[in-house]
PDB file of N, CA and C in Angstrom:
ATOM      1  N   MET A   1     119.070 136.548  94.110  1.00  0.00           N
ATOM      2  CA  MET A   1     118.551 135.135  94.154  1.00  0.00           C
ATOM      3  C   MET A   1     119.195 135.145  92.729  1.00  0.00           C
ATOM      4  N   ALA A   2     119.113 133.739  92.256  1.00  0.00           N
ATOM      5  CA  ALA A   2     119.676 133.192  91.207  1.00  0.00           C
ATOM      6  C   ALA A   2     118.693 133.861  89.611  1.00  0.00           C
ATOM      7  N   GLU A   3     117.242 133.445  90.023  1.00  0.00           N
ATOM      8  CA  GLU A   3     116.398 133.498  89.172  1.00  0.00           C
ATOM      9  C   GLU A   3     115.705 134.995  89.999  1.00  0.00           C
ATOM     10  N   ASP A   4     115.516 135.446  88.595  1.00  0.00           N
ATOM     11  CA  ASP A   4     114.056 136.670  89.401  1.00  0.00           C
ATOM     12  C   ASP A   4     112.706 136.278  89.356  1.00  0.00           C
ATOM     13  N   ASN A   5     111.786 136.586  90.071  1.00  0.00           N
ATOM     14  CA  ASN A   5     110.678 135.909  90.467  1.00  0.00           C
ATOM     15  C   ASN A   5     109.855 135.888  89.203  1.00  0.00           C
ATOM     16  N   LYS A   6     109.982 136.936  88.192  1.00  0.00           N
ATOM     17  CA  LYS A   6     108.738 136.693  87.118  1.00  0.00           C
ATOM     18  C   LYS A   6     109.495 135.593  86.246  1.00  0.00           C
ATOM     19  N   ASP A   7     110.739 135.093  86.390  1.00  0.00           N
ATOM     20  CA  ASP A   7     110.669 134.382  85.226  1.00  0.00           C
ATOM     21  C   ASP A   7     111.023 132.693  85.690  1.00  0.00           C
ATOM     22  N   PHE A   8     111.148 132.439  87.128  1.00  0.00           N
ATOM     23  CA  PHE A   8     110.584 131.817  87.844  1.00  0.00           C
ATOM     24  C   PHE A   8     109.305 130.785  87.164  1.00  0.00           C
ATOM     25  N   ASP A   9     109.530 129.487  86.423  1.00  0.00           N
ATOM     26  CA  ASP A   9     108.256 128.902  86.228  1.00  0.00           C
ATOM     27  C   ASP A   9     107.749 127.951  87.558  1.00  0.00           C
ATOM     28  N   TRP A  10     106.638 128.863  88.075  1.00  0.00           N
ATOM     29  CA  TRP A  10     105.596 128.130  89.119  1.00  0.00           C
ATOM     30  C   TRP A  10     105.095 127.332  88.632  1.00  0.00           C
ATOM     31  N   GLU A  11     104.568 127.401  88.148  1.00  0.00           N
ATOM     32  CA  GLU A  11     102.777 126.106  87.133  1.00  0.00           C
ATOM     33  C   GLU A  11     104.400 125.285  87.097  1.00  0.00           C
ATOM     34  N   THR A  12     105.407 125.157  86.626  1.00  0.00           N
ATOM     35  CA  THR A  12     106.305 123.550  86.494  1.00  0.00           C
ATOM     36  C   THR A  12     106.772 122.874  87.892  1.00  0.00           C
ATOM     37  N   LEU A  13     107.309 124.173  89.051  1.00  0.00           N
ATOM     38  CA  LEU A  13     107.197 123.580  89.907  1.00  0.00           C
ATOM     39  C   LEU A  13     106.792 122.675  90.800  1.00  0.00           C
ATOM     40  N   CYS A  14     105.285 123.422  90.010  1.00  0.00           N
ATOM     41  CA  CYS A  14     104.407 122.663  90.778  1.00  0.00           C
ATOM     42  C   CYS A  14     103.872 121.339  90.629  1.00  0.00           C
ATOM     43  N   PHE A  15     103.773 121.388  89.589  1.00  0.00           N
ATOM     44  CA  PHE A  15     103.032 120.156  88.960  1.00  0.00           C
ATOM     45  C   PHE A  15     104.775 118.565  88.974  1.00  0.00           C
ATOM     46  N   GLN A  16     105.785 119.690  89.299  1.00  0.00           N
ATOM     47  CA  GLN A  16     107.085 118.486  89.750  1.00  0.00           C
ATOM     48  C   GLN A  16     106.905 117.859  90.804  1.00  0.00           C
ATOM     49  N   MET A  17     106.613 118.729  91.572  1.00  0.00           N
ATOM     50  CA  MET A  17     105.996 118.353  93.535  1.00  0.00           C
ATOM     51  C   MET A  17     104.625 117.583  93.275  1.00  0.00           C
ATOM     52  N   ILE A  18     103.469 117.695  92.903  1.00  0.00           N
ATOM     53  CA  ILE A  18     102.541 117.133  92.796  1.00  0.00           C
ATOM     54  C   ILE A  18     102.746 115.222  92.043  1.00  0.00           C
ATOM     55  N   THR A  19     103.604 115.949  91.028  1.00  0.00           N
ATOM     56  CA  THR A  19     103.916 114.526  90.369  1.00  0.00           C
ATOM     57  C   THR A  19     104.498 113.020  91.585  1.00  0.00           C
ATOM     58  N   ALA A  20     105.636 114.014  92.184  1.00  0.00           N
ATOM     59  CA  ALA A  20     106.350 113.180  93.177  1.00  0.00           C
ATOM     60  C   ALA A  20     105.665 112.341  94.390  1.00  0.00           C
ATOM     61  N   ALA A  21     104.809 113.212  95.052  1.00  0.00           N
ATOM     62  CA  ALA A  21     103.976 113.531  95.909  1.00  0.00           C
ATOM     63  C   ALA A  21     102.950 111.867  95.050  1.00  0.00           C
ATOM     64  N   GLY A  22     103.208 111.811  94.229  1.00  0.00           N
ATOM     65  CA  GLY A  22     101.762 111.037  93.043  1.00  0.00           C
ATOM     66  C   GLY A  22     102.291 109.957  93.199  1.00  0.00           C
ATOM     67  N   SER A  23     103.804 109.697  92.724  1.00  0.00           N
ATOM     68  CA  SER A  23     103.846 109.072  92.775  1.00  0.00           C
ATOM     69  C   SER A  23     104.763 108.018  93.696  1.00  0.00           C
ATOM     70  N   ALA A  24     104.949 108.709  94.793  1.00  0.00           N
ATOM     71  CA  ALA A  24     105.072 108.341  96.636  1.00  0.00           C
ATOM     72  C   ALA A  24     103.825 107.359  96.731  1.00  0.00           C
ATOM     73  N   LYS A  25     102.565 108.200  97.197  1.00  0.00           N
ATOM     74  CA  LYS A  25     101.620 107.778  97.122  1.00  0.00           C
ATOM     75  C   LYS A  25     101.336 106.376  96.644  1.00  0.00           C
ATOM     76  N   SER A  26     101.401 106.071  94.820  1.00  0.00           N
ATOM     77  CA  SER A  26     100.681 105.120  93.798  1.00  0.00           C
ATOM     78  C   SER A  26     102.426 103.750  94.824  1.00  0.00           C
ATOM     79  N   ASP A  27     103.468 103.933  94.932  1.00  0.00           N
ATOM     80  CA  ASP A  27     104.429 103.254  95.491  1.00  0.00           C
ATOM     81  C   ASP A  27     103.881 102.510  96.905  1.00  0.00           C
ATOM     82  N   TYR A  28     103.568 103.376  97.732  1.00  0.00           N
ATOM     83  CA  TYR A  28     103.288 103.258  98.484  1.00  0.00           C
ATOM     84  C   TYR A  28     101.847 101.979  99.003  1.00  0.00           C
ATOM     85  N   ILE A  29     101.282 102.468  97.860  1.00  0.00           N
ATOM     86  CA  ILE A  29      99.705 101.867  97.975  1.00  0.00           C
ATOM     87  C   ILE A  29      99.964 100.559  97.340  1.00  0.00           C
ATOM     88  N   GLU A  30     100.503  99.943  96.709  1.00  0.00           N
ATOM     89  CA  GLU A  30     101.582  99.216  95.822  1.00  0.00           C
ATOM     90  C   GLU A  30     101.944  98.235  96.346  1.00  0.00           C
ATOM     91  N   ALA A  31     103.361  98.895  97.752  1.00  0.00           N
ATOM     92  CA  ALA A  31     103.871  98.111  98.566  1.00  0.00           C
ATOM     93  C   ALA A  31     102.703  97.567  99.541  1.00  0.00           C
ATOM     94  N   LEU A  32     101.472  98.522  99.875  1.00  0.00           N
ATOM     95  CA  LEU A  32     100.727  97.444 100.826  1.00  0.00           C
ATOM     96  C   LEU A  32     100.414  96.299  99.928  1.00  0.00           C
ATOM     97  N   GLN A  33     100.078  96.196  98.987  1.00  0.00           N
ATOM     98  CA  GLN A  33      99.675  95.038  97.894  1.00  0.00           C
ATOM     99  C   GLN A  33     100.090  94.022  97.931  1.00  0.00           C
ATOM    100  N   ALA A  34     101.363  94.088  98.051  1.00  0.00           N
ATOM    101  CA  ALA A  34     102.314  93.660  97.896  1.00  0.00           C
ATOM    102  C   ALA A  34     102.567  92.529  99.774  1.00  0.00           C
ATOM    103  N   ALA A  35     102.877  93.423 100.057  1.00  0.00           N
ATOM    104  CA  ALA A  35     102.498  93.020 101.703  1.00  0.00           C
ATOM    105  C   ALA A  35     101.032  91.632 102.384  1.00  0.00           C
ATOM    106  N   LYS A  36     100.333  92.513 101.679  1.00  0.00           N
ATOM    107  CA  LYS A  36      99.317  91.430 101.808  1.00  0.00           C
ATOM    108  C   LYS A  36      98.941  90.429 100.716  1.00  0.00           C
ATOM    109  N   ALA A  37     100.105  90.765  99.983  1.00  0.00           N
ATOM    110  CA  ALA A  37     100.261  89.309  99.160  1.00  0.00           C
ATOM    111  C   ALA A  37     101.313  88.549  99.669  1.00  0.00           C
ATOM    112  N   GLY A  38     101.743  88.813 100.654  1.00  0.00           N
ATOM    113  CA  GLY A  38     102.500  88.057 101.401  1.00  0.00           C
ATOM    114  C   GLY A  38     104.215  88.434 100.669  1.00  0.00           C
ATOM    115  N   ASN A  39     104.260  89.253  99.856  1.00  0.00           N
ATOM    116  CA  ASN A  39     105.755  89.598  99.140  1.00  0.00           C
ATOM    117  C   ASN A  39     105.734  90.652  99.714  1.00  0.00           C
ATOM    118  N   TYR A  40     107.097  90.279 101.231  1.00  0.00           N
ATOM    119  CA  TYR A  40     107.471  91.407 101.698  1.00  0.00           C
ATOM    120  C   TYR A  40     109.131  92.369 101.206  1.00  0.00           C
ATOM    121  N   ASP A  41     109.246  91.519 100.648  1.00  0.00           N
ATOM    122  CA  ASP A  41     110.835  91.914  99.459  1.00  0.00           C
ATOM    123  C   ASP A  41     109.871  93.144  99.269  1.00  0.00           C
ATOM    124  N   LYS A  42     109.288  92.725  97.852  1.00  0.00           N
ATOM    125  CA  LYS A  42     108.807  93.390  97.209  1.00  0.00           C
ATOM    126  C   LYS A  42     108.156  95.112  97.585  1.00  0.00           C
ATOM    127  N   ALA A  43     107.358  94.721  98.679  1.00  0.00           N
ATOM    128  CA  ALA A  43     106.712  95.935  99.824  1.00  0.00           C
ATOM    129  C   ALA A  43     108.364  96.909 100.031  1.00  0.00           C
ATOM    130  N   ASP A  44     109.180  95.940 100.674  1.00  0.00           N
ATOM    131  CA  ASP A  44     110.436  97.049 100.645  1.00  0.00           C
ATOM    132  C   ASP A  44     110.982  98.092  99.528  1.00  0.00           C
ATOM    133  N   GLU A  45     111.269  97.027  98.445  1.00  0.00           N
ATOM    134  CA  GLU A  45     111.841  97.915  97.355  1.00  0.00           C
ATOM    135  C   GLU A  45     110.464  98.793  97.111  1.00  0.00           C
ATOM    136  N   LEU A  46     109.244  98.676  96.838  1.00  0.00           N
ATOM    137  CA  LEU A  46     108.100  99.810  96.667  1.00  0.00           C
ATOM    138  C   LEU A  46     108.180 101.051  96.953  1.00  0.00           C
ATOM    139  N   ILE A  47     108.088 100.659  99.292  1.00  0.00           N
ATOM    140  CA  ILE A  47     107.991 101.876  99.805  1.00  0.00           C
ATOM    141  C   ILE A  47     109.300 102.068  99.981  1.00  0.00           C
ATOM    142  N   LYS A  48     110.536 101.893  99.412  1.00  0.00           N
ATOM    143  CA  LYS A  48     112.139 102.594  99.292  1.00  0.00           C
ATOM    144  C   LYS A  48     111.792 104.004  97.858  1.00  0.00           C
ATOM    145  N   SER A  49     111.021 103.439  96.902  1.00  0.00           N
ATOM    146  CA  SER A  49     110.823 103.697  96.013  1.00  0.00           C
ATOM    147  C   SER A  49     110.239 105.362  96.039  1.00  0.00           C
ATOM    148  N   GLY A  50     109.127 104.869  96.154  1.00  0.00           N
ATOM    149  CA  GLY A  50     108.335 105.582  97.271  1.00  0.00           C
ATOM    150  C   GLY A  50     108.910 107.054  97.968  1.00  0.00           C
ATOM    151  N   ASP A  51     109.758 106.472  99.038  1.00  0.00           N
ATOM    152  CA  ASP A  51     110.467 107.625  99.936  1.00  0.00           C
ATOM    153  C   ASP A  51     111.266 108.369  99.111  1.00  0.00           C
ATOM    154  N   GLN A  52     112.023 107.960  98.024  1.00  0.00           N
ATOM    155  CA  GLN A  52     112.948 108.460  96.944  1.00  0.00           C
ATOM    156  C   GLN A  52     111.866 109.557  96.395  1.00  0.00           C
ATOM    157  N   SER A  53     110.134 109.259  95.659  1.00  0.00           N
ATOM    158  CA  SER A  53     110.335 110.146  94.858  1.00  0.00           C
ATOM    159  C   SER A  53     109.557 111.266  96.312  1.00  0.00           C
ATOM    160  N   PHE A  54     108.704 110.971  97.023  1.00  0.00           N
ATOM    161  CA  PHE A  54     108.875 111.157  98.597  1.00  0.00           C
ATOM    162  C   PHE A  54     109.872 112.861  98.753  1.00  0.00           C
ATOM    163  N   ALA A  55     111.466 112.653  98.532  1.00  0.00           N
ATOM    164  CA  ALA A  55     112.406 113.196  98.662  1.00  0.00           C
ATOM    165  C   ALA A  55     111.992 114.471  97.967  1.00  0.00           C
ATOM    166  N   THR A  56     112.110 113.862  96.646  1.00  0.00           N
ATOM    167  CA  THR A  56     111.944 114.697  95.453  1.00  0.00           C
ATOM    168  C   THR A  56     111.633 115.962  95.668  1.00  0.00           C
ATOM    169  N   GLY A  57     110.253 115.453  95.990  1.00  0.00           N
ATOM    170  CA  GLY A  57     109.238 115.984  96.547  1.00  0.00           C
ATOM    171  C   GLY A  57     109.345 117.175  97.994  1.00  0.00           C
ATOM    172  N   HIS A  58     109.496 116.815  98.296  1.00  0.00           N
ATOM    173  CA  HIS A  58     110.364 117.251  99.974  1.00  0.00           C
ATOM    174  C   HIS A  58     111.215 118.154  99.627  1.00  0.00           C
ATOM    175  N   GLU A  59     112.165 117.807  98.600  1.00  0.00           N
ATOM    176  CA  GLU A  59     113.492 118.965  98.163  1.00  0.00           C
ATOM    177  C   GLU A  59     112.991 120.170  97.793  1.00  0.00           C
ATOM    178  N   LEU A  60     111.536 119.751  96.304  1.00  0.00           N
ATOM    179  CA  LEU A  60     111.441 120.895  96.047  1.00  0.00           C
ATOM    180  C   LEU A  60     110.325 122.155  96.061  1.00  0.00           C
ATOM    181  N   HIS A  61     110.162 121.626  97.220  1.00  0.00           N
ATOM    182  CA  HIS A  61     109.358 122.210  98.393  1.00  0.00           C
ATOM    183  C   HIS A  61     110.433 123.127  99.263  1.00  0.00           C
ATOM    184  N   THR A  62     111.035 122.057  99.995  1.00  0.00           N
ATOM    185  CA  THR A  62     112.088 123.027 101.097  1.00  0.00           C
ATOM    186  C   THR A  62     112.493 123.809  99.697  1.00  0.00           C
ATOM    187  N   ASN A  63     113.574 124.202  98.700  1.00  0.00           N
ATOM    188  CA  ASN A  63     113.288 124.764  98.223  1.00  0.00           C
ATOM    189  C   ASN A  63     113.222 126.548  98.013  1.00  0.00           C
ATOM    190  N   LEU A  64     111.674 125.674  97.657  1.00  0.00           N
ATOM    191  CA  LEU A  64     110.864 127.218  97.617  1.00  0.00           C
ATOM    192  C   LEU A  64     110.346 127.636  98.896  1.00  0.00           C
ATOM    193  N   VAL A  65     110.713 127.302  99.682  1.00  0.00           N
ATOM    194  CA  VAL A  65     110.039 128.129 101.390  1.00  0.00           C
ATOM    195  C   VAL A  65     111.567 128.544 101.825  1.00  0.00           C
ATOM    196  N   GLN A  66     113.070 127.887 101.545  1.00  0.00           N
ATOM    197  CA  GLN A  66     113.455 128.351 101.414  1.00  0.00           C
ATOM    198  C   GLN A  66     114.056 130.810 100.729  1.00  0.00           C
ATOM    199  N   ARG A  67     113.269 130.181  99.494  1.00  0.00           N
ATOM    200  CA  ARG A  67     113.591 131.352  98.930  1.00  0.00           C
ATOM    201  C   ARG A  67     112.594 132.161  99.648  1.00  0.00           C
ATOM    202  N   GLU A  68     111.366 131.899  99.975  1.00  0.00           N
ATOM    203  CA  GLU A  68     110.111 132.442 100.515  1.00  0.00           C
ATOM    204  C   GLU A  68     110.688 133.089 101.927  1.00  0.00           C
ATOM    205  N   ALA A  69     111.276 132.077 102.941  1.00  0.00           N
ATOM    206  CA  ALA A  69     111.959 132.537 104.234  1.00  0.00           C
ATOM    207  C   ALA A  69     113.432 133.926 103.692  1.00  0.00           C
ATOM    208  N   ALA A  70     114.418 133.628 102.553  1.00  0.00           N
ATOM    209  CA  ALA A  70     115.012 134.952 102.202  1.00  0.00           C
ATOM    210  C   ALA A  70     114.640 136.006 101.573  1.00  0.00           C
ATOM    211  N   GLY A  71     113.151 136.006 101.509  1.00  0.00           N
ATOM    212  CA  GLY A  71     112.357 137.540 101.856  1.00  0.00           C
ATOM    213  C   GLY A  71     111.698 137.576 100.032  1.00  0.00           C
ATOM    214  N   GLU A  72     111.886 136.682  99.116  1.00  0.00           N
ATOM    215  CA  GLU A  72     110.843 136.436  98.172  1.00  0.00           C
ATOM    216  C   GLU A  72     109.802 136.180  97.965  1.00  0.00           C
ATOM    217  N   LYS A  73     108.721 136.701  96.782  1.00  0.00           N
ATOM    218  CA  LYS A  73     107.280 137.055  97.665  1.00  0.00           C
ATOM    219  C   LYS A  73     107.325 135.836  96.958  1.00  0.00           C
ATOM    220  N   ILE A  74     106.374 134.737  97.785  1.00  0.00           N
ATOM    221  CA  ILE A  74     105.687 133.694  97.114  1.00  0.00           C
ATOM    222  C   ILE A  74     104.604 133.760  96.451  1.00  0.00           C
ATOM    223  N   GLU A  75     104.119 133.116  95.443  1.00  0.00           N
ATOM    224  CA  GLU A  75     102.893 133.317  94.789  1.00  0.00           C
ATOM    225  C   GLU A  75     102.098 132.135  95.523  1.00  0.00           C
ATOM    226  N   VAL A  76     100.828 132.471  96.719  1.00  0.00           N
ATOM    227  CA  VAL A  76      99.307 131.276  97.029  1.00  0.00           C
ATOM    228  C   VAL A  76      99.008 131.404  96.230  1.00  0.00           C
ATOM    229  N   SER A  77      98.666 129.833  95.250  1.00  0.00           N
ATOM    230  CA  SER A  77      97.649 129.748  94.452  1.00  0.00           C
ATOM    231  C   SER A  77      96.823 128.526  94.820  1.00  0.00           C
ATOM    232  N   LEU A  78      96.159 128.285  94.480  1.00  0.00           N
ATOM    233  CA  LEU A  78      95.257 126.747  94.110  1.00  0.00           C
ATOM    234  C   LEU A  78      96.096 125.826  93.802  1.00  0.00           C
ATOM    235  N   LEU A  79      96.751 125.956  92.381  1.00  0.00           N
ATOM    236  CA  LEU A  79      97.668 124.956  92.367  1.00  0.00           C
ATOM    237  C   LEU A  79      98.855 124.545  94.129  1.00  0.00           C
ATOM    238  N   MET A  80      98.967 125.978  94.916  1.00  0.00           N
ATOM    239  CA  MET A  80     100.301 125.225  95.390  1.00  0.00           C
ATOM    240  C   MET A  80      99.441 124.911  96.597  1.00  0.00           C
ATOM    241  N   THR A  81      98.430 125.597  96.817  1.00  0.00           N
ATOM    242  CA  THR A  81      97.319 124.408  97.796  1.00  0.00           C
ATOM    243  C   THR A  81      96.831 123.672  97.464  1.00  0.00           C
ATOM    244  N   HIS A  82      97.348 123.050  96.560  1.00  0.00           N
ATOM    245  CA  HIS A  82      96.727 121.664  96.306  1.00  0.00           C
ATOM    246  C   HIS A  82      98.241 120.164  96.095  1.00  0.00           C
ATOM    247  N   VAL A  83      99.295 121.068  95.668  1.00  0.00           N
ATOM    248  CA  VAL A  83     100.771 120.716  96.641  1.00  0.00           C
ATOM    249  C   VAL A  83     101.170 120.857  97.776  1.00  0.00           C
ATOM    250  N   GLU A  84     100.596 121.405  98.537  1.00  0.00           N
ATOM    251  CA  GLU A  84     100.831 121.409  99.641  1.00  0.00           C
ATOM    252  C   GLU A  84      99.314 119.896 100.735  1.00  0.00           C
ATOM    253  N   ASP A  85      98.472 119.657  99.602  1.00  0.00           N
ATOM    254  CA  ASP A  85      97.696 118.658  99.839  1.00  0.00           C
ATOM    255  C   ASP A  85      97.796 117.368  99.686  1.00  0.00           C
ATOM    256  N   GLN A  86      98.828 117.555  98.660  1.00  0.00           N
ATOM    257  CA  GLN A  86      98.754 116.051  97.666  1.00  0.00           C
ATOM    258  C   GLN A  86     100.476 115.918  98.639  1.00  0.00           C
ATOM    259  N   MET A  87     101.671 116.631  99.256  1.00  0.00           N
ATOM    260  CA  MET A  87     102.400 116.248  99.965  1.00  0.00           C
ATOM    261  C   MET A  87     102.118 115.819 101.477  1.00  0.00           C
ATOM    262  N   MET A  88     101.235 116.708 102.124  1.00  0.00           N
ATOM    263  CA  MET A  88     100.664 115.829 103.425  1.00  0.00           C
ATOM    264  C   MET A  88      99.752 114.710 103.212  1.00  0.00           C
ATOM    265  N   ALA A  89      99.569 114.309 102.123  1.00  0.00           N
ATOM    266  CA  ALA A  89      98.409 112.711 101.696  1.00  0.00           C
ATOM    267  C   ALA A  89      99.501 111.596 101.661  1.00  0.00           C
ATOM    268  N   ALA A  90     100.350 112.242 100.678  1.00  0.00           N
ATOM    269  CA  ALA A  90     101.509 111.488 100.320  1.00  0.00           C
ATOM    270  C   ALA A  90     102.668 111.185 101.850  1.00  0.00           C
ATOM    271  N   GLU A  91     102.217 111.863 102.804  1.00  0.00           N
ATOM    272  CA  GLU A  91     103.280 111.323 104.182  1.00  0.00           C
ATOM    273  C   GLU A  91     102.369 110.625 105.201  1.00  0.00           C
ATOM    274  N   THR A  92     100.641 110.969 104.952  1.00  0.00           N
ATOM    275  CA  THR A  92      99.930 110.616 105.715  1.00  0.00           C
ATOM    276  C   THR A  92      99.278 108.733 105.690  1.00  0.00           C
ATOM    277  N   VAL A  93      99.808 108.920 103.778  1.00  0.00           N
ATOM    278  CA  VAL A  93      99.857 107.017 103.347  1.00  0.00           C
ATOM    279  C   VAL A  93     100.804 106.755 103.919  1.00  0.00           C
ATOM    280  N   LYS A  94     101.865 107.310 103.978  1.00  0.00           N
ATOM    281  CA  LYS A  94     102.877 106.417 104.516  1.00  0.00           C
ATOM    282  C   LYS A  94     103.209 105.566 105.517  1.00  0.00           C
ATOM    283  N   LEU A  95     102.918 106.980 106.764  1.00  0.00           N
ATOM    284  CA  LEU A  95     102.337 106.319 108.042  1.00  0.00           C
ATOM    285  C   LEU A  95     101.363 105.437 108.116  1.00  0.00           C
ATOM    286  N   LEU A  96     100.389 105.446 107.602  1.00  0.00           N
ATOM    287  CA  LEU A  96      99.383 104.530 107.137  1.00  0.00           C
ATOM    288  C   LEU A  96      99.560 103.254 106.808  1.00  0.00           C
ATOM    289  N   VAL A  97     100.333 103.059 106.048  1.00  0.00           N
ATOM    290  CA  VAL A  97     101.255 101.805 104.936  1.00  0.00           C
ATOM    291  C   VAL A  97     102.075 100.966 105.962  1.00  0.00           C
ATOM    292  N   ASP A  98     102.717 101.941 106.113  1.00  0.00           N
ATOM    293  CA  ASP A  98     104.357 101.083 107.403  1.00  0.00           C
ATOM    294  C   ASP A  98     103.639 100.678 108.519  1.00  0.00           C
ATOM    295  N   GLU A  99     102.339 100.954 109.242  1.00  0.00           N
ATOM    296  CA  GLU A  99     102.187 100.816 110.599  1.00  0.00           C
ATOM    297  C   GLU A  99     100.571  98.791 110.146  1.00  0.00           C
ATOM    298  N   LEU A 100     100.473  99.186 108.248  1.00  0.00           N
ATOM    299  CA  LEU A 100      99.424  98.100 108.031  1.00  0.00           C
ATOM    300  C   LEU A 100     100.632  96.507 107.558  1.00  0.00           C
ATOM    301  N   ILE A 101     101.712  97.067 107.210  1.00  0.00           N
ATOM    302  CA  ILE A 101     102.592  96.050 107.187  1.00  0.00           C
ATOM    303  C   ILE A 101     102.759  95.746 107.576  1.00  0.00           C
ATOM    304  N   ALA A 102     103.252  96.846 109.134  1.00  0.00           N
ATOM    305  CA  ALA A 102     103.343  95.605 110.599  1.00  0.00           C
ATOM    306  C   ALA A 102     102.280  94.434 110.841  1.00  0.00           C
ATOM    307  N   LEU A 103     101.045  95.172 110.765  1.00  0.00           N
ATOM    308  CA  LEU A 103     101.257  94.338 111.388  1.00  0.00           C
ATOM    309  C   LEU A 103     100.083  93.129 110.262  1.00  0.00           C
ATOM    310  N   TYR A 104     100.542  92.978 108.941  1.00  0.00           N
ATOM    311  CA  TYR A 104     100.601  92.100 107.786  1.00  0.00           C
ATOM    312  C   TYR A 104     101.766  90.634 108.762  1.00  0.00           C
ATOM    313  N   LYS A 105     103.075  91.216 108.858  1.00  0.00           N
ATOM    314  CA  LYS A 105     104.376  90.777 109.120  1.00  0.00           C
ATOM    315  C   LYS A 105     103.823  90.243 110.266  1.00  0.00           C
ATOM    316  N   LYS A 106     103.192  90.758 111.113  1.00  0.00           N
ATOM    317  CA  LYS A 106     102.582  89.996 112.573  1.00  0.00           C
ATOM    318  C   LYS A 106     101.800  89.350 112.887  1.00  0.00           C
ATOM    319  N   PHE A 107     101.148  88.883 111.512  1.00  0.00           N
ATOM    320  CA  PHE A 107     100.447  87.953 111.527  1.00  0.00           C
ATOM    321  C   PHE A 107     100.075  86.790 111.051  1.00  0.00           C
ATOM    322  N   ASN A 108     101.198  87.313 109.928  1.00  0.00           N
ATOM    323  CA  ASN A 108     101.899  86.115 109.006  1.00  0.00           C
ATOM    324  C   ASN A 108     102.534  85.049 109.454  1.00  0.00           C
TER     325      ASN A 108
END
């Protein structure tokens, strides 16, 4: 491992993942509002932006999972549980927003 577990800044990593998930959710909701207003180009832009934020958080999360798979002890804390919750929520919001935007397009 490049970093010793005791030197690894878990809190910063958690907040980076939470921030990425929160940014993604915000973009997805703004995309839905843009679609509701009939601005599908803006909605597409916001979905792409949200996807980029989500990918950032997902990459950080995947790296953490890989560290654990390599045998490193990963501390599971309330903060880490919050990370998992925010990542899943962002993914769920994306799925629902995609469906709602498709409905707006269908009926407009």
